[in-house]
Coordinates of C-alpha atoms in Angstrom, one line a residue:
X869 CA 14.0 0.4 -27.5
X870 CA 15.0 2.6 -24.6
X871 CA 13.0 5.8 -23.4
X872 CA 11.0 8.1 -25.5
X873 CA 12.9 11.8 -26.1
X874 CA 12.0 14.1 -23.4
X875 CA 9.0 16.4 -23.5
X876 CA 7.8 18.8 -21.7
X877 CA 4.2 19.1 -20.2
X878 CA 1.4 21.2 -22.2
X879 CA -0.9 21.7 -19.0
X880 CA -0.3 21.5 -15.3
X881 CA -1.7 22.9 -12.2
X882 CA -2.2 22.5 -8.6
X883 CA -5.6 20.9 -7.2
X884 CA -7.3 21.3 -4.2
X885 CA -7.9 17.9 -2.8
X886 CA -9.0 19.0 0.9
X887 CA -7.5 18.6 4.4
X888 CA -5.4 22.1 3.4
X889 CA -3.2 19.9 0.7
X890 CA -2.9 21.0 -3.1
X891 CA -1.6 18.2 -5.5
X892 CA 0.5 19.2 -8.5
X893 CA -0.2 17.8 -11.6
X894 CA 1.1 17.9 -15.6
X895 CA -0.1 16.5 -18.8
X896 CA 2.2 15.8 -21.6
X897 CA 1.8 14.0 -25.2
X898 CA -1.2 13.8 -27.0
X899 CA -4.4 15.9 -25.7
X900 CA -6.7 13.4 -27.4
X901 CA -4.3 10.1 -26.7
X902 CA -5.3 7.3 -24.7
X903 CA -4.9 8.2 -20.9
X904 CA -2.1 7.1 -18.8
X905 CA -1.3 7.9 -14.8
X906 CA 2.2 7.5 -13.4
X907 CA 2.8 6.6 -10.0
X908 CA 5.8 7.5 -8.1
X909 CA 7.3 5.2 -5.4
X910 CA 8.3 6.2 -1.7
X911 CA 5.8 7.0 -0.6
X912 CA 7.1 10.3 -0.9
X913 CA 9.7 10.1 -3.8
X914 CA 7.5 12.8 -6.1
X915 CA 7.2 12.3 -10.1
X916 CA 10.4 13.5 -12.1
X917 CA 10.6 14.3 -15.9
X918 CA 11.8 11.0 -16.5
X919 CA 8.0 9.8 -15.9
X920 CA 6.7 11.4 -19.0
X921 CA 9.2 8.9 -21.1
X922 CA 7.5 5.5 -20.5
X923 CA 5.0 6.1 -23.1
X924 CA 4.8 7.0 -26.6
X925 CA 3.8 11.0 -26.3
X926 CA 2.3 10.7 -29.8
X927 CA -0.7 8.0 -28.4
X928 CA -0.6 8.8 -24.8
X929 CA -2.2 11.5 -22.7
X930 CA 0.3 11.4 -20.2
X931 CA -0.5 12.7 -16.4
X932 CA 1.9 12.7 -13.6
X933 CA 1.2 13.6 -10.3
X934 CA 3.1 14.7 -7.1
X935 CA 1.4 12.4 -4.0
X936 CA 0.6 14.4 -1.2
X937 CA 3.3 15.9 0.9
X938 CA 5.8 15.2 -2.0
X939 CA 7.5 17.0 -4.8
X940 CA 5.9 20.5 -5.7
X941 CA 2.5 19.6 -3.8
X942 CA 1.8 21.6 -0.8
X943 CA 2.2 21.1 2.2
X944 CA 5.1 19.4 1.9
X945 CA 6.2 16.5 4.2
X946 CA 9.7 18.2 5.2
X947 CA 8.0 20.6 7.2
X948 CA 7.2 19.8 10.6
X949 CA 3.7 21.6 10.8
X950 CA 2.4 19.3 8.2
X951 CA -0.5 17.6 9.2
X952 CA 0.5 13.4 8.5
X953 CA -2.7 12.1 9.6
X954 CA -4.7 13.1 6.2
X955 CA -1.9 11.3 4.2
X956 CA -3.1 8.0 3.9
X957 CA -3.5 5.3 1.2
X958 CA -7.5 6.1 1.2
X959 CA -6.7 9.9 0.9
X960 CA -4.2 9.7 -2.0
X961 CA -6.7 7.1 -3.9
X962 CA -9.6 9.8 -3.3
X963 CA -6.9 12.7 -4.8
X964 CA -6.4 10.4 -7.8
X965 CA -10.4 10.6 -8.3
X966 CA -10.4 13.7 -8.0
X967 CA -7.7 14.5 -10.3
X968 CA -9.4 11.9 -13.1
X969 CA -12.4 13.8 -12.6
X970 CA -10.9 17.2 -12.8
X971 CA -9.3 15.9 -16.4
X972 CA -12.4 14.8 -17.5
X973 CA -10.9 11.3 -18.0
X974 CA -13.2 8.2 -18.0
X975 CA -10.5 5.2 -17.6
X976 CA -6.9 5.3 -17.8
X977 CA -3.7 2.9 -17.8
X978 CA -2.2 3.1 -14.4
X979 CA 1.7 2.8 -14.4
X980 CA 3.4 2.5 -10.9
X981 CA 7.1 1.5 -9.5
X982 CA 7.6 0.5 -6.0
X983 CA 5.3 1.8 -3.6
X984 CA 3.7 3.0 -7.0
X985 CA 2.5 -0.3 -7.1
X986 CA 1.1 -1.0 -4.2
X987 CA -1.0 2.1 -4.9
X988 CA -2.0 1.1 -8.0
X989 CA -3.2 -2.1 -7.3
X990 CA -5.2 -1.2 -4.5
X991 CA -6.7 1.7 -6.9
X992 CA -7.7 -1.1 -9.5
X993 CA -9.0 -3.1 -6.4
X994 CA -11.2 -0.3 -4.9
X995 CA -12.2 1.6 -7.9
X996 CA -13.5 -0.8 -10.4
X997 CA -14.0 0.2 -13.7
X998 CA -11.8 3.2 -13.8
X999 CA -8.3 1.4 -14.5
X1000 CA -8.2 0.2 -18.3
X1001 CA -4.3 -1.9 -17.7
X1002 CA -1.7 -1.9 -15.3
X1003 CA 2.2 -1.7 -15.7
X1004 CA 4.1 -2.2 -12.8
X1005 CA 7.7 -2.7 -11.8
X1006 CA 10.0 -3.1 -8.9
X1007 CA 7.2 -4.7 -7.3
X1008 CA 5.5 -4.6 -3.9
X1009 CA 2.2 -5.1 -2.3
X1010 CA 2.5 -3.4 1.2
X1011 CA 2.4 -6.3 3.3
X1012 CA 3.8 -6.2 7.0
X1013 CA 6.0 -9.1 5.9
X1014 CA 7.7 -6.9 3.2
X1015 CA 8.3 -4.1 5.3
X1016 CA 9.7 -6.5 8.1
X1017 CA 12.4 -7.6 5.5
X1018 CA 13.3 -4.4 4.4
X1019 CA 13.9 -3.0 7.7
X1020 CA 15.1 -6.1 9.9
X1021 CA 15.4 -8.9 7.3
X1022 CA 17.9 -7.8 5.5
X1023 CA 20.1 -7.0 8.5
X1024 CA 21.4 -10.3 8.1
X1025 CA 22.8 -9.6 4.5
X1026 CA 23.9 -6.0 5.4
X1027 CA 24.9 -6.3 8.9
X1028 CA 27.5 -3.8 9.0
X1029 CA 25.1 -1.0 7.7
X1030 CA 22.0 -2.5 10.2
X1031 CA 24.4 -2.0 13.0
X1032 CA 24.5 1.9 12.1
X1033 CA 20.8 1.8 11.5
X1034 CA 19.9 0.5 14.8
X1035 CA 22.3 2.3 16.5
X1036 CA 20.4 5.7 15.8
X1037 CA 17.3 4.4 17.7
X1038 CA 16.8 4.7 21.5
X1039 CA 18.1 0.8 22.9
X1040 CA 14.1 0.2 23.9
X1041 CA 13.2 0.8 20.7
X1042 CA 15.5 -1.3 18.4
X1043 CA 13.2 -4.7 19.2
X1044 CA 9.9 -3.6 17.7
X1045 CA 8.6 -2.2 14.3
X1046 CA 11.6 -0.6 13.3
X1047 CA 9.7 1.8 10.8
X1048 CA 7.1 3.1 13.4
X1049 CA 10.5 4.0 15.6
X1050 CA 12.3 6.0 13.4
X1051 CA 8.9 7.7 12.6
X1052 CA 8.5 8.6 16.1
X1053 CA 12.0 10.1 15.5
X1054 CA 10.9 11.9 12.2
X1055 CA 8.1 13.5 14.3
X1056 CA 10.3 14.5 17.2
X1057 CA 10.3 18.4 17.9
X1058 CA 14.0 18.6 17.8
X1059 CA 15.1 19.3 14.2
X1060 CA 18.5 17.9 15.1
X1061 CA 17.1 14.9 15.9
X1062 CA 14.6 14.7 12.7
X1063 CA 17.6 15.4 10.7
X1064 CA 19.6 12.5 12.3
X1065 CA 17.1 10.2 11.8
X1066 CA 16.7 11.1 8.1
X1067 CA 19.9 10.7 6.9
X1068 CA 19.9 7.8 9.0
X1069 CA 17.0 6.0 7.1
X1070 CA 18.2 7.2 3.7
X1071 CA 21.8 5.7 4.7
X1072 CA 19.8 2.4 5.1
X1073 CA 18.0 2.8 1.9
X1074 CA 21.2 3.3 0.0
X1075 CA 23.1 0.2 1.9
X1076 CA 20.5 -2.4 0.9
X1077 CA 20.7 -1.9 -3.1
X1078 CA 22.2 -5.1 -4.5
X1079 CA 25.4 -3.3 -5.8
X1080 CA 24.8 0.0 -3.3
X1081 CA 26.0 3.3 -4.8
X1082 CA 28.4 5.6 -2.8
X1083 CA 25.4 7.8 -2.6
X1084 CA 22.1 8.9 -4.3
X1085 CA 22.0 12.3 -5.4
X1086 CA 18.4 13.0 -4.4
X1087 CA 19.5 11.8 -0.8
X1088 CA 21.7 14.7 -0.3
X1089 CA 19.1 16.9 -0.8
X1090 CA 18.1 18.2 2.8
X1091 CA 14.5 18.9 2.1
X1092 CA 13.7 15.8 0.1
X1093 CA 15.4 13.2 2.5
X1094 CA 13.4 15.0 5.2
X1095 CA 10.2 14.3 3.6
X1096 CA 10.9 11.3 1.9
X1097 CA 12.0 9.8 5.3
X1098 CA 9.2 11.2 7.1
X1099 CA 6.5 9.5 4.7
X1100 CA 8.3 6.4 4.3
X1101 CA 8.2 5.5 7.6
X1102 CA 4.8 7.0 8.1
X1103 CA 3.0 4.3 5.6
X1104 CA 5.9 1.7 6.6
X1105 CA 5.0 2.0 10.2
X1106 CA 1.0 2.1 10.0
X1107 CA 0.2 -0.9 8.1
X1108 CA 0.6 1.1 4.7
X1109 CA -2.9 1.9 6.0
X1110 CA -4.3 -1.0 4.1
X1111 CA -6.1 -2.3 7.5
X1112 CA -7.0 -5.1 8.9
X1113 CA -5.5 -8.4 7.6
X1114 CA -2.2 -6.9 6.2
X1115 CA 0.0 -9.5 8.2
X1116 CA -1.1 -11.9 5.5
X1117 CA -1.3 -8.9 2.8
X1118 CA -4.3 -7.2 1.7
X1119 CA -3.5 -6.4 -1.7
X1120 CA -2.6 -10.3 -2.3
X1121 CA -6.0 -11.4 -0.7
X1122 CA -7.9 -9.1 -2.7
X1123 CA -5.9 -9.9 -6.1
X1124 CA -9.3 -11.7 -7.5
X1125 CA -10.5 -8.0 -7.6
X1126 CA -8.3 -7.7 -10.4
X1127 CA -9.7 -10.0 -12.8
X1128 CA -10.4 -8.7 -16.1
X1129 CA -7.7 -6.0 -15.8
X1130 CA -4.8 -6.8 -18.1
X1131 CA -1.5 -6.2 -16.3
X1132 CA 2.4 -6.3 -17.0
X1133 CA 4.5 -6.8 -14.2
X1134 CA 8.3 -6.3 -14.6
X1135 CA 10.8 -7.3 -11.9
X1136 CA 14.6 -7.3 -11.4
X1137 CA 15.7 -10.5 -10.5
X1138 CA 18.1 -8.8 -7.4
X1139 CA 15.1 -7.3 -6.3
X1140 CA 15.3 -8.2 -2.7
X1141 CA 11.6 -7.9 -2.6
X1142 CA 11.8 -10.8 -4.4
X1143 CA 12.7 -13.1 -1.3
X1144 CA 8.9 -13.5 0.1
X1145 CA 7.5 -14.2 -3.7
X1146 CA 5.3 -11.5 -3.6
X1147 CA 5.6 -10.9 -7.4
X1148 CA 5.1 -14.6 -8.4
X1149 CA 2.1 -15.0 -6.0
X1150 CA 0.6 -11.9 -7.3
X1151 CA 1.1 -13.2 -10.8
X1152 CA -0.3 -16.7 -10.0
X1153 CA -3.3 -15.0 -8.3
X1154 CA -3.9 -12.7 -11.0
X1155 CA -4.7 -14.6 -14.6
X1156 CA -4.6 -11.4 -16.6
X1157 CA -1.0 -10.8 -15.7
X1158 CA 1.9 -11.2 -17.2
X1159 CA 5.4 -11.5 -15.6
X1160 CA 8.8 -10.6 -17.0
X1161 CA 11.9 -10.7 -15.0
X1162 CA 15.0 -9.0 -16.1
X1163 CA 18.0 -10.9 -14.9
X1164 CA 21.2 -8.8 -12.8
X1165 CA 18.9 -6.0 -12.1
X1166 CA 17.6 -4.6 -8.8
X1167 CA 15.0 -2.4 -7.4
X1168 CA 15.2 0.3 -10.2
X1169 CA 13.0 1.6 -13.0
X1170 CA 16.0 3.1 -15.3
X1171 CA 17.8 -0.4 -16.2
X1172 CA 18.1 -0.8 -19.7
X1173 CA 16.4 -4.3 -19.7
X1174 CA 13.8 -2.7 -17.1
X1175 CA 13.1 0.2 -19.7
X1176 CA 12.5 -1.8 -22.7
X1177 CA 9.9 -4.0 -21.2
X1178 CA 8.0 -1.1 -19.6
X1179 CA 7.6 0.5 -22.3
X1180 CA 7.1 -2.4 -24.8
X1181 CA 4.0 -2.9 -22.3
X1182 CA 2.9 0.7 -22.7
X1183 CA 3.0 0.4 -26.6
X1184 CA 1.1 -2.8 -26.9
X1185 CA -1.7 -1.4 -24.3
X1186 CA -1.9 1.8 -26.4
X1187 CA -3.6 0.3 -29.3
X1188 CA -6.4 -1.6 -26.9

């Protein structure tokens, strides 16, 4: 099956969402098609052109945006003076609503990967009636145990990389919340401290893949690396801004609010996020969801089996 062919947007712009932020958006496909919103991961990854290719352009009006501080949105999180206090889950959900109204859309399918699945789920839970379906992959729910697994728990599986990851932190910061500790380095007034911390963070992100690549191209871009690491640790170190109860999992707790929304969950069997059983627990708590497990695949949206399952899901929902 594979991805749909490459296409270019027919419309794009910068939306003023307040707090000094302007969010880049684009629309491609069929102007009269079913609206679909594509949510990137990270937080802070930005939305690349391949996101345009998971929906049939003849049937969908495909909307992409770079969330606050990422991609082509301004100000970028890599700039030390950027105010991160106005970059939270609630702020970004508010941006989605501003964009929806700006484009004159009543309801849209929401597609999300990794952090984008957290955002998509919370958006559907807190803005009833505007999400027609959810298509999610590399699933996460943003709970504190998930963050603890990704920043400390996997140290038992990757001990050498974990030792290097800890070594960048002051000794008195190595026993607590590692994401918060890294975020303090990434907010340092010293540019060299920030640069070392960003490199150490992305080295750890690279190391915890089931079959780690030697390098990840986007992490070799200093601006991307700085903005990404700063944004991820900002969210990871602050309970994903999901509020009280995130030690148990706010998104999982509120799964009953998804009743009536059809959803497709596509998960690699080797995604280390599976170690906490989150995807299965969400599927069980959300009867309107379907779960597809793709064997021998990690935390990726680009593997052949994952792509096929995601495209099959959007094809199915195109006729609803």
